[in-house]
Short mmCIF file of C-alpha atoms and ligand atoms in Angstrom, two decimals:
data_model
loop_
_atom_site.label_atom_id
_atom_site.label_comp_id
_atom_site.label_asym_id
_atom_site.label_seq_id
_atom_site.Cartn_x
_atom_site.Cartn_y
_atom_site.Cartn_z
CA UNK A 1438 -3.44 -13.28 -10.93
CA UNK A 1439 -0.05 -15.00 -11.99
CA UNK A 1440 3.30 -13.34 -11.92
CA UNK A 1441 3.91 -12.15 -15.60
CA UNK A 1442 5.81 -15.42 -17.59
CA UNK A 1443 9.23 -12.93 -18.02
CA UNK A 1444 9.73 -12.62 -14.35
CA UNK A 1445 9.76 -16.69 -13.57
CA UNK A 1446 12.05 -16.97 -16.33
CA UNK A 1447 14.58 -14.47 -15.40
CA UNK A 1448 13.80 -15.98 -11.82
CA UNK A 1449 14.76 -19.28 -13.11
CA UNK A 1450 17.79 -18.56 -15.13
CA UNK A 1451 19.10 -16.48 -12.38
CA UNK A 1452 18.31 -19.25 -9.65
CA UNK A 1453 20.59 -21.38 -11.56
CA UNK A 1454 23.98 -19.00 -11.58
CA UNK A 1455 25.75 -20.18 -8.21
CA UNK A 1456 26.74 -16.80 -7.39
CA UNK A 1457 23.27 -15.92 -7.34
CA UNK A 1458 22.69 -18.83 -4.52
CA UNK A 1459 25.12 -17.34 -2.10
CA UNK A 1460 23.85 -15.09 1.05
CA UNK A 1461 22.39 -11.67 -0.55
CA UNK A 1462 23.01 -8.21 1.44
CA UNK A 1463 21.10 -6.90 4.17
CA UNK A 1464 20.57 -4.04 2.17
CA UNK A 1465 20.10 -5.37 -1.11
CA UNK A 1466 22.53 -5.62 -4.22
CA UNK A 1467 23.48 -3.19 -5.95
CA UNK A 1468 22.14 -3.73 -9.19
CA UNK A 1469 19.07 -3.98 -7.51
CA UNK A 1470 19.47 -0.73 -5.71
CA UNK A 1471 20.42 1.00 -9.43
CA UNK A 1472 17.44 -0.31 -10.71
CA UNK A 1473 15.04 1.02 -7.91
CA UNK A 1474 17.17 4.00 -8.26
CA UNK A 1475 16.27 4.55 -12.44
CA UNK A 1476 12.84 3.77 -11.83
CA UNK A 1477 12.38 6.36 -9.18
CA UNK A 1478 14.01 9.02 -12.50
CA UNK A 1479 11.92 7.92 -14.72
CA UNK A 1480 8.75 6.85 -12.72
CA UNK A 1481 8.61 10.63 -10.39
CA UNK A 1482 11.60 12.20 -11.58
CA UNK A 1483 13.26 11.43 -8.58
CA UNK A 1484 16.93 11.38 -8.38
CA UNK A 1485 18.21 8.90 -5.56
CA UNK A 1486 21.50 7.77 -4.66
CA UNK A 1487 21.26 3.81 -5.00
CA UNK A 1488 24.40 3.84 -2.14
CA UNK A 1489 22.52 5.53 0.73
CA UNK A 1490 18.91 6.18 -0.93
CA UNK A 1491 17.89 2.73 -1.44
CA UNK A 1492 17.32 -0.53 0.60
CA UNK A 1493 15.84 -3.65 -0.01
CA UNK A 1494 13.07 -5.01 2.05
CA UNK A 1495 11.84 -8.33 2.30
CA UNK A 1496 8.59 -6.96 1.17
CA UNK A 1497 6.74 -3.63 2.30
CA UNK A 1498 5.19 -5.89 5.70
CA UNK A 1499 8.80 -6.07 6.54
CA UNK A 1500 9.94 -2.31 6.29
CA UNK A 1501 6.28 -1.39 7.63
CA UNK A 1502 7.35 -2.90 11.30
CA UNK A 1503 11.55 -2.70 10.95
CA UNK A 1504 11.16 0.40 10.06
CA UNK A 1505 9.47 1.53 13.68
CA UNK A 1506 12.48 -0.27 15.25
CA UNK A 1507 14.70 1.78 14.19
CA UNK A 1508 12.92 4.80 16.15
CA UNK A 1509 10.47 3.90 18.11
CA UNK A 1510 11.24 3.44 22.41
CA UNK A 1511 8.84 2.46 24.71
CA UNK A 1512 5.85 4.68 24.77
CA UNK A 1513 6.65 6.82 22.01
CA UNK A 1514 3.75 8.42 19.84
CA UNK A 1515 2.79 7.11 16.28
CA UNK A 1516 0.62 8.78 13.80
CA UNK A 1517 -1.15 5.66 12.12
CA UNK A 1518 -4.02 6.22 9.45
CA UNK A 1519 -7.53 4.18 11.00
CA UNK A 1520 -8.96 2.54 9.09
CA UNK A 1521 -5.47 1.89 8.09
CA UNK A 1522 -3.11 -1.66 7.32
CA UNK A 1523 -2.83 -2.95 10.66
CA UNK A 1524 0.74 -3.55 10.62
CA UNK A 1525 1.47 0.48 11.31
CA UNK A 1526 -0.26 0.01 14.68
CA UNK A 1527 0.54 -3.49 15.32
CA UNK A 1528 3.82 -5.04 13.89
CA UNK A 1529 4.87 -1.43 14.07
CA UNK A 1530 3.89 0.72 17.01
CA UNK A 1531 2.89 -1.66 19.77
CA UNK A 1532 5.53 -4.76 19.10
CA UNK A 1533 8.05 -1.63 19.60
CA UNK A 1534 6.03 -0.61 22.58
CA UNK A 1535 5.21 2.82 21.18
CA UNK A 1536 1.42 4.35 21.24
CA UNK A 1537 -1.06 4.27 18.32
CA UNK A 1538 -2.71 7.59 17.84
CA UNK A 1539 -5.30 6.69 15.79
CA UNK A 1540 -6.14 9.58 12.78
CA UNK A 1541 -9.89 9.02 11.53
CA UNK A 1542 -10.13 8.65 7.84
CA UNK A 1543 -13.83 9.53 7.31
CA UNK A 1544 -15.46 9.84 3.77
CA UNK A 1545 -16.44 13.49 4.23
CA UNK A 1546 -12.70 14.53 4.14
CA UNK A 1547 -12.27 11.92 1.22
CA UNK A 1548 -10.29 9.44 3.65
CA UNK A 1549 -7.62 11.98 4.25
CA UNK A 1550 -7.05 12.53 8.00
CA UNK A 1551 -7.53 15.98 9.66
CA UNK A 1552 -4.78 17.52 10.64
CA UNK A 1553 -6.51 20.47 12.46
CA UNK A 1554 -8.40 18.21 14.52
CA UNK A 1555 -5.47 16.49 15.97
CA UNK A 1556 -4.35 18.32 19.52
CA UNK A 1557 -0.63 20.40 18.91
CA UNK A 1558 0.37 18.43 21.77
CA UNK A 1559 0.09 15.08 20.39
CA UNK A 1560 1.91 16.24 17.06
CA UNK A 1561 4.70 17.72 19.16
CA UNK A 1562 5.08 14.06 21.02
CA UNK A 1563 5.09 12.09 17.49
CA UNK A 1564 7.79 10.38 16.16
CA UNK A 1565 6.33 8.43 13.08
CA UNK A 1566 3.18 8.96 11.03
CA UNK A 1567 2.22 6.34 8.44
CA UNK A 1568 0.56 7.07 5.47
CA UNK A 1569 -0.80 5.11 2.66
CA UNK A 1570 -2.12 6.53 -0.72
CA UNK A 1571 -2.95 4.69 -2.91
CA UNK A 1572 -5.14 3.42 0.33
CA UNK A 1573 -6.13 0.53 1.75
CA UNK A 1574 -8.97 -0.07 2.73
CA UNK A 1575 -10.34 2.96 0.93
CA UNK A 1576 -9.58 2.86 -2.25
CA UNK A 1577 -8.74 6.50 -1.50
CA UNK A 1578 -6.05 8.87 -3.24
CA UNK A 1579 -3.81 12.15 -2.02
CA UNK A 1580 -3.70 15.57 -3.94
CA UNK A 1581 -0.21 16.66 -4.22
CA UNK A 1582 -1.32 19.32 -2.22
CA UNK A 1583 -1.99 17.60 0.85
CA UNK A 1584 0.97 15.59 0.80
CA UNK A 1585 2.80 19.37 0.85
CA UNK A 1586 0.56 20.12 4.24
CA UNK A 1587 1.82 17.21 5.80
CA UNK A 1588 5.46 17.78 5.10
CA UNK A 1589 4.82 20.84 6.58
CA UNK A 1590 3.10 19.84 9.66
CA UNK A 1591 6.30 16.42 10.02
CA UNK A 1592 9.00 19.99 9.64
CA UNK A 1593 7.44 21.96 11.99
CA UNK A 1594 6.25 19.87 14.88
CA UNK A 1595 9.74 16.93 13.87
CA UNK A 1596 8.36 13.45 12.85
CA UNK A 1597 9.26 11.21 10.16
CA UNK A 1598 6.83 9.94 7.61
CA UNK A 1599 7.07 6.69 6.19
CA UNK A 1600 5.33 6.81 3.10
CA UNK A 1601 3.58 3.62 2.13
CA UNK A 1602 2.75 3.25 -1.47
CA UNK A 1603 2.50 -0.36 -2.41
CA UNK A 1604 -0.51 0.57 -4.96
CA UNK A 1605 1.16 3.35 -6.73
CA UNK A 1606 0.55 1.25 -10.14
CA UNK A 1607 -3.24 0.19 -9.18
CA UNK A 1608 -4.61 3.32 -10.38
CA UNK A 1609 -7.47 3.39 -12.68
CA UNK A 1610 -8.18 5.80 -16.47
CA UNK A 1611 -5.39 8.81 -16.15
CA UNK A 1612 -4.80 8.71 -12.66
CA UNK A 1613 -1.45 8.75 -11.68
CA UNK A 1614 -0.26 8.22 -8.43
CA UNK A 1615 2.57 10.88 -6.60
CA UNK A 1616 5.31 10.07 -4.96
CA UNK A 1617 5.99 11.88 -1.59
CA UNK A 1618 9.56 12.04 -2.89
CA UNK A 1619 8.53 13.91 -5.37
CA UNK A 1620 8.00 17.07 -2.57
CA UNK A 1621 10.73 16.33 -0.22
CA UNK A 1622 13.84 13.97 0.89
CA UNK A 1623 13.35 14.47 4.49
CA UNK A 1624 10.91 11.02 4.36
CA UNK A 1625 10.92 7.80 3.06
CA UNK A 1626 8.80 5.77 0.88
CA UNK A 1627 8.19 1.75 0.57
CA UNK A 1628 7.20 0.16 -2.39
CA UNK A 1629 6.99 -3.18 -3.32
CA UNK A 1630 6.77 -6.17 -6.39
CA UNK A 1631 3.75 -7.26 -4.48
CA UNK A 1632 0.91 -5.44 -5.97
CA UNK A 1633 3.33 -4.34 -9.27
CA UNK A 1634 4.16 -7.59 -10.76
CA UNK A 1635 1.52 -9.83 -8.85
CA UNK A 1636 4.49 -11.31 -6.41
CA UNK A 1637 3.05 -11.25 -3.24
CA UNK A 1638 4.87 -14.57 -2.69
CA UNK A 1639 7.96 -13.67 -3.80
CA UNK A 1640 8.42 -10.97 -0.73
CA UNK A 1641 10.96 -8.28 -2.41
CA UNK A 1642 10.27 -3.97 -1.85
CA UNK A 1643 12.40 -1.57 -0.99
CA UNK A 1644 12.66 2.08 0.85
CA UNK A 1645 13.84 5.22 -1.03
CA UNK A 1646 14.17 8.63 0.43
CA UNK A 1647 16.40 9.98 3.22
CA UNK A 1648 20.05 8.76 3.84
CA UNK A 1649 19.45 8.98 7.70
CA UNK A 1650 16.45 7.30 8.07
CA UNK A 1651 17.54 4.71 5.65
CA UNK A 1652 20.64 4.02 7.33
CA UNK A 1653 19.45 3.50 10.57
CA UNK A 1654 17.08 0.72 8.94
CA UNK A 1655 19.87 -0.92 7.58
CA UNK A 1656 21.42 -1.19 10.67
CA UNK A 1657 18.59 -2.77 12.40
CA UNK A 1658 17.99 -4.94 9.72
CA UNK A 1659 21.54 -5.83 9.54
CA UNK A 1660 20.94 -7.86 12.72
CA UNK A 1661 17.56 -9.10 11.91
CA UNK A 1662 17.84 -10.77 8.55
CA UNK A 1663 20.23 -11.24 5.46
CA UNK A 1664 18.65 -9.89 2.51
CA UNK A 1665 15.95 -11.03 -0.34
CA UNK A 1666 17.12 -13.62 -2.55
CA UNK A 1667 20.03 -12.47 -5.27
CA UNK A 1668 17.62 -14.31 -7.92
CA UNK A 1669 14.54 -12.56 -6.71
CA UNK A 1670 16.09 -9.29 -6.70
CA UNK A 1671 16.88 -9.79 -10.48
CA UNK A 1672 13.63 -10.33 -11.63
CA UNK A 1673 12.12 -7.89 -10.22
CA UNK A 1674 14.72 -5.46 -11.15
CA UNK A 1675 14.01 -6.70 -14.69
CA UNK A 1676 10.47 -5.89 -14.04
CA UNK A 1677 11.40 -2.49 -13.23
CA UNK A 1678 13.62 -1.29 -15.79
CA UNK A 1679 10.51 -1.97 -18.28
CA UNK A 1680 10.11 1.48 -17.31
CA UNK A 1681 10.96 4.56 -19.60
CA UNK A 1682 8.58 7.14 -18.44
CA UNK A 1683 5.80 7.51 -15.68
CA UNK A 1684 3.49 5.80 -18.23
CA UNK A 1685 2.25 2.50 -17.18
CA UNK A 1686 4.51 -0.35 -19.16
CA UNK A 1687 2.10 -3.11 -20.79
CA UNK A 1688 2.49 -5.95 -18.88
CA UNK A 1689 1.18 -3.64 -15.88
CA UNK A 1690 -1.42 -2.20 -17.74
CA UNK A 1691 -2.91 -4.84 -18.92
CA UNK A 1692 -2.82 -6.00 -15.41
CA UNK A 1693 -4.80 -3.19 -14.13
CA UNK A 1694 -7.03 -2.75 -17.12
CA UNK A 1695 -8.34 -6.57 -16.12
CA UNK A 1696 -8.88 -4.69 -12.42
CA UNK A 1697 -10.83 -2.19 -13.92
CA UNK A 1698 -12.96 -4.15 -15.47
CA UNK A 1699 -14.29 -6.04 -12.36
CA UNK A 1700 -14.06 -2.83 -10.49
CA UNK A 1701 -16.67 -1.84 -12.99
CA UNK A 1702 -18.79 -4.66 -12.58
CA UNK A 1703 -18.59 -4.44 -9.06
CA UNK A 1704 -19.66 -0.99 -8.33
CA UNK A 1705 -21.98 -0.77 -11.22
CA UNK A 1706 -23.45 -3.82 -9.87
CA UNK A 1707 -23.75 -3.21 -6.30
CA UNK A 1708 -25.25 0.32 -7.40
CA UNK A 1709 -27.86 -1.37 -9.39
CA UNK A 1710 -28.94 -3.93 -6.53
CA UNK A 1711 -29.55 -0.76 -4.48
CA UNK A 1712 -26.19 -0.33 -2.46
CA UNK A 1713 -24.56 2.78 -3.10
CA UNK A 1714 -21.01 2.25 -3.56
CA UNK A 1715 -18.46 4.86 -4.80
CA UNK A 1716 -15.71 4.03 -7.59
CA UNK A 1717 -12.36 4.00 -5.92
CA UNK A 1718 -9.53 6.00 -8.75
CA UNK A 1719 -6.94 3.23 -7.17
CA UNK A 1720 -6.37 -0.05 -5.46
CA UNK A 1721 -8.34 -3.51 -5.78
CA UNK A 1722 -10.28 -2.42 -2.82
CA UNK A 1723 -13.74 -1.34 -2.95
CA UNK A 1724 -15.04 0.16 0.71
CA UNK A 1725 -18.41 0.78 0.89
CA UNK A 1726 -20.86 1.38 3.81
CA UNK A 1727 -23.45 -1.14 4.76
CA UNK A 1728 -26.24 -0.90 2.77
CA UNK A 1729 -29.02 1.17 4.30
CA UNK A 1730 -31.30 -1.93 4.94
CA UNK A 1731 -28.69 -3.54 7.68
CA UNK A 1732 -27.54 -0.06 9.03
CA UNK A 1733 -28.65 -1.16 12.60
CA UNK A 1734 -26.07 -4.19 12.12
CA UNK A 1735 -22.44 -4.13 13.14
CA UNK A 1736 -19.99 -4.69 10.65
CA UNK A 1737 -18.97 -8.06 11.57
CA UNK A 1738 -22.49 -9.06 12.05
CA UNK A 1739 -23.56 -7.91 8.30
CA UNK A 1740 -20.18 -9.73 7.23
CA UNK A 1741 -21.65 -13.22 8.77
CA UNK A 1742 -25.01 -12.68 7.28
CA UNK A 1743 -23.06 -12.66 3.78
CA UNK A 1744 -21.51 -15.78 4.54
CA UNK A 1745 -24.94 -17.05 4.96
CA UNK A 1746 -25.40 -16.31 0.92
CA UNK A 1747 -22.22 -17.09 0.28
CA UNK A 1748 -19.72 -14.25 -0.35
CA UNK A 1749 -16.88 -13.04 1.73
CA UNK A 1750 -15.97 -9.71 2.80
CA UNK A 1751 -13.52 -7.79 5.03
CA UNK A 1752 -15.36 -6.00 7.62
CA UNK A 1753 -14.58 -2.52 8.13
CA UNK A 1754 -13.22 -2.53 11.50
CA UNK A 1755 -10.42 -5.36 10.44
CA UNK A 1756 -8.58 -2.40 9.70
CA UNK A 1757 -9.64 0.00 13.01
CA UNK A 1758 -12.19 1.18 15.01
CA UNK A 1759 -13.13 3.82 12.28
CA UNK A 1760 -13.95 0.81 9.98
CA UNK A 1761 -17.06 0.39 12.03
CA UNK A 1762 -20.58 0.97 9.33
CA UNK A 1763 -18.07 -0.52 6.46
CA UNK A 1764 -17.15 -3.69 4.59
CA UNK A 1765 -13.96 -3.83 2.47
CA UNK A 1766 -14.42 -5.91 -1.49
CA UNK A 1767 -11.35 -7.02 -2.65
CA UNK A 1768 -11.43 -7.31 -6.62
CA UNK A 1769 -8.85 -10.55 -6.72
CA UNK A 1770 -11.95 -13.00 -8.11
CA UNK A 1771 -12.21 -13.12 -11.86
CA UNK A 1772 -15.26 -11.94 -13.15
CA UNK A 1773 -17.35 -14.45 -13.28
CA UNK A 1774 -17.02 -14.86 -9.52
CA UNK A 1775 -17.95 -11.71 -9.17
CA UNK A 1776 -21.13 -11.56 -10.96
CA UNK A 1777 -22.15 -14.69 -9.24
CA UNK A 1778 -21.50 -12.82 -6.15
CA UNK A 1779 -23.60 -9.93 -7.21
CA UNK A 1780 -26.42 -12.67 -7.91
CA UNK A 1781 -25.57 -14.11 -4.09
CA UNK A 1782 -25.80 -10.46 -3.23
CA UNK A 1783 -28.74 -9.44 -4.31
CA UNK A 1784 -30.80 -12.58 -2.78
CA UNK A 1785 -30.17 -10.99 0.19
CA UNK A 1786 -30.91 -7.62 -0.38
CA UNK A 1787 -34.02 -8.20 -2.65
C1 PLP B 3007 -1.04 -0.62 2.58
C2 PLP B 3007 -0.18 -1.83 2.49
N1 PLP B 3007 1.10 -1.75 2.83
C3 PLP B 3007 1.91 -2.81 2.77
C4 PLP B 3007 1.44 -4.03 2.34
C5 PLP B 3007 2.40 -5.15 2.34
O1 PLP B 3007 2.62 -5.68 1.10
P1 PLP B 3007 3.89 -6.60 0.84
O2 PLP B 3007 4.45 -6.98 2.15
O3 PLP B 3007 3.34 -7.78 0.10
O4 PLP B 3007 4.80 -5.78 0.02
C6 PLP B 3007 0.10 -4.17 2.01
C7 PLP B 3007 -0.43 -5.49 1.60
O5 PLP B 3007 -1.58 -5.72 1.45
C8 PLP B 3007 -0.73 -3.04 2.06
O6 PLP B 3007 -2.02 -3.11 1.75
#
C-alpha cells in the first residue's frame, strides 16, 4: 500500500531546504534521535537517552547484519530463530564468519524456541541471539513472560539479544505488541518505517536500548556508510510523533484494519476450502502447513504446483530448514486478488 500522503509532503518540503541536502550523520540527527526517543515514552514507556540510546539505521536489513559486525569474530556462536528472516543467519552470522545455531520454532511451543532443549554448552559459547516477535514467517507473538526467561537465560550464560521488532504496529483487535525494552536495557531493539508507515523504499529504522552495544554499532557503521537522508529522517520522525499513547494513531490503524480484513478473508477462506489455517494476532504473514492432501510433497514442490493455478507463495523452508511441511501467504494483494486466489486455490484442492 502507498506511503500515507503527509509523509511525501513533509518528504518533499524537507528535500527542498539545502541544509537538508548536505551529508546526514552516521548515527542519525538528532531530532530524529528525540523523536525515536518520545515515541519509545509514549509507545512502551520507555525512557531512552536520544545521545547514546538511539541510532539510525538505514533500515532494520541494515542493523540486522551491522549489527553482528560489531561482535561477531570468526567462528563465534549465534542464536538465530529457524524458520527465521534469513538475514540473522546470513547477512549476519556467516558474512561475519560466525556459526548459525539454528533454534526450531515449531507450532506446538507456539513458534517460541525451547530454551531447555538447547545444550548449556552452546548457550555458554553464544554471543548473539536474534529474535523477532511480531514474527516472520509465523505470524507468531511473545508473552511478556517469555521475553523475561530469555533475559534471564542472555544474563546468566552472557549474550546480547538484538531484538527485532519491525511488526510491532501489525497487530490485529487489542493486541499489543511489547517491547523487550520494556524488561531490560541490557539489549537492543530495531525498528523500522518499513512496515509502520508503508516505506519499505524509503530505508530509515533505528536501534534503541543499551549505550554499549549501541556505540560499538556506531562505530562500525561510522566506517561503513554516512547516514539516512536528513529529509527522510524528517518524515518519518513526523510520522512518529503522531504518537501520544501506546494506542495505534489513525493513519496506522486504518492501515492495519485494511490487513485485517484480508487476513480474514484469507484464513476464513482457506478454512472453508478445507485447509486448516490458524489466524496469526500479528504480521501480514499467514504460515500454514500444507494441506493434508499434498502432505507427501515438499514444500517447494507444493509451491510449483500453485504456480501451476496461478498463485504465489513463499515456501516454508525460504526461511530455514524448520520451514520444511509449510508455505508462507503474504497479505500485500488487495482483496480482490485474494479472493481470486482462493478461487485459483480451491481448483486445485477440489
Ligand atoms: C523480521 C524482519 N526484520 C527486518 C526486516 C527488514 O525490514 P527493513 O529493512 O525494510 O526495515 C524484515 C523485512 O521484511 C523482517 O521481516
Amino acid at each position: 500500500m502507498n506511503t500515507p500522503n503527509f509523509i511525501i509532503e513533509e518528504m518533499i518540503e524537507q528535500a527542498k531546504i539545502s541544509s537538508n541536502q548536505n551529508y546526514p550523520s552516521s548515527m542519525g540527527e538528532d531530532f530524529f534521535r528525540e523523536s525515536v526517543a518520545r515515541w519509545n515514552k509514549v509507545r512502551y514507556g520507555v525512557n531512552l537517552n536520544p545521545e547514546n540510546e538511539v541510532t539510525h539505521i538505514i533500515g532494520g536489513k541494515e542493523g540486522v547484519a551491522n549489527i553482528a559486525r560489531v561482535f561477531i569474530n570468526p567462528g563465534d556462536l549465534v542464536l538465530c530463530p529457524n524458520p527465521g528472516y534469513p538475514v540473522y543467519a546470513n547477512g549476519g552470522t556467516k558474512l561475519c564468519d560466525g556459526e548459525p545455531y539454528l533454534m526450531p520454532l515449531k507450532k506446538e511451543n507456539n513458534f517460541l524456541p525451547d530454551l531447555e532443549d538447547i545444550d548449556a554448552e552452546i548457550l555458554k559459547k553464544a554471543k548473539l541471539m536474534y529474535l523477532n516477535y511480531p514474527n516472520n514467517p509465523t505470524g507468531a507473538v511473545t508473552p511478556i513472560d517469555f521475553l523475561k526467561k530469555v533475559i534471564d537465560y542472555a544474563e546468566d550464560y552472557n549474550f546480547i539479544i538484538i531484538y527485532d521488532n519491525p511488526y510491532s504496529e501489525f497487530t490485529f483487535e487489542d493486541y499489543i505488541a511489547p517491547s523487550i525494552l520494556q524488561i531490560s536495557n541490557e539489549h537492543v531493539e530495531l525498528n523500522s518505517a518499513s512496515k509502520m508507515f508503508n516505506m519499505t523504499g524509503f530505508r530509515c529504522g533505528w536501534v534503541a536500548g543499551n549505550a554499549d552495544i549501541i556505540k560499538g554499532l556506531r562505530k562500525v557503521k561510522s566506517q561503513i556508510d554516512s547516514g539516512g537522508p536528513i529529509f527522510i529522517q524528517k518524515a518519518v520522525a513526523k510520522g512518529l510523533d503522531l504518537y501520544t499513547s501506546q494506542e495505534k494513531p489513525d493513519v496506522i490503524r486504518k492501515n492495519v484494519e485494511i490487513y485485517e480484513t484480508r487476513r480474514n478473508t484469507l484464513v476464513k477462506g482457506l478454512n472453508k476450502l478445507g485447509w486448516k489455517t490458524d489466524l496469526p494476532k500479528a504480521t501480514f504473514y499467514i504460515w500454514t502447513q500444507i494441506p493434508e492432501k499434498f502432505s507427501e510433497m515438499n514444500c517447494m514442490d507444493f509451491v510449483k504446483t500453485l504456480i501451476d493455478v496461478g498463485v504465489i507463495v513463499t515456501p516454508g523452508t525460504g526461511f530455514g530448514e524448520y520451514g520444511e511441511g509449510y508455505v508462507r501467504f503474504a497479505l500485500t494483494q488487495p482483496i480482490e486478488r485474494i479472493i481470486e486466489a482462493l478461487e485459483r486455490i480451491n481448483k486445485l484442492l477440489n
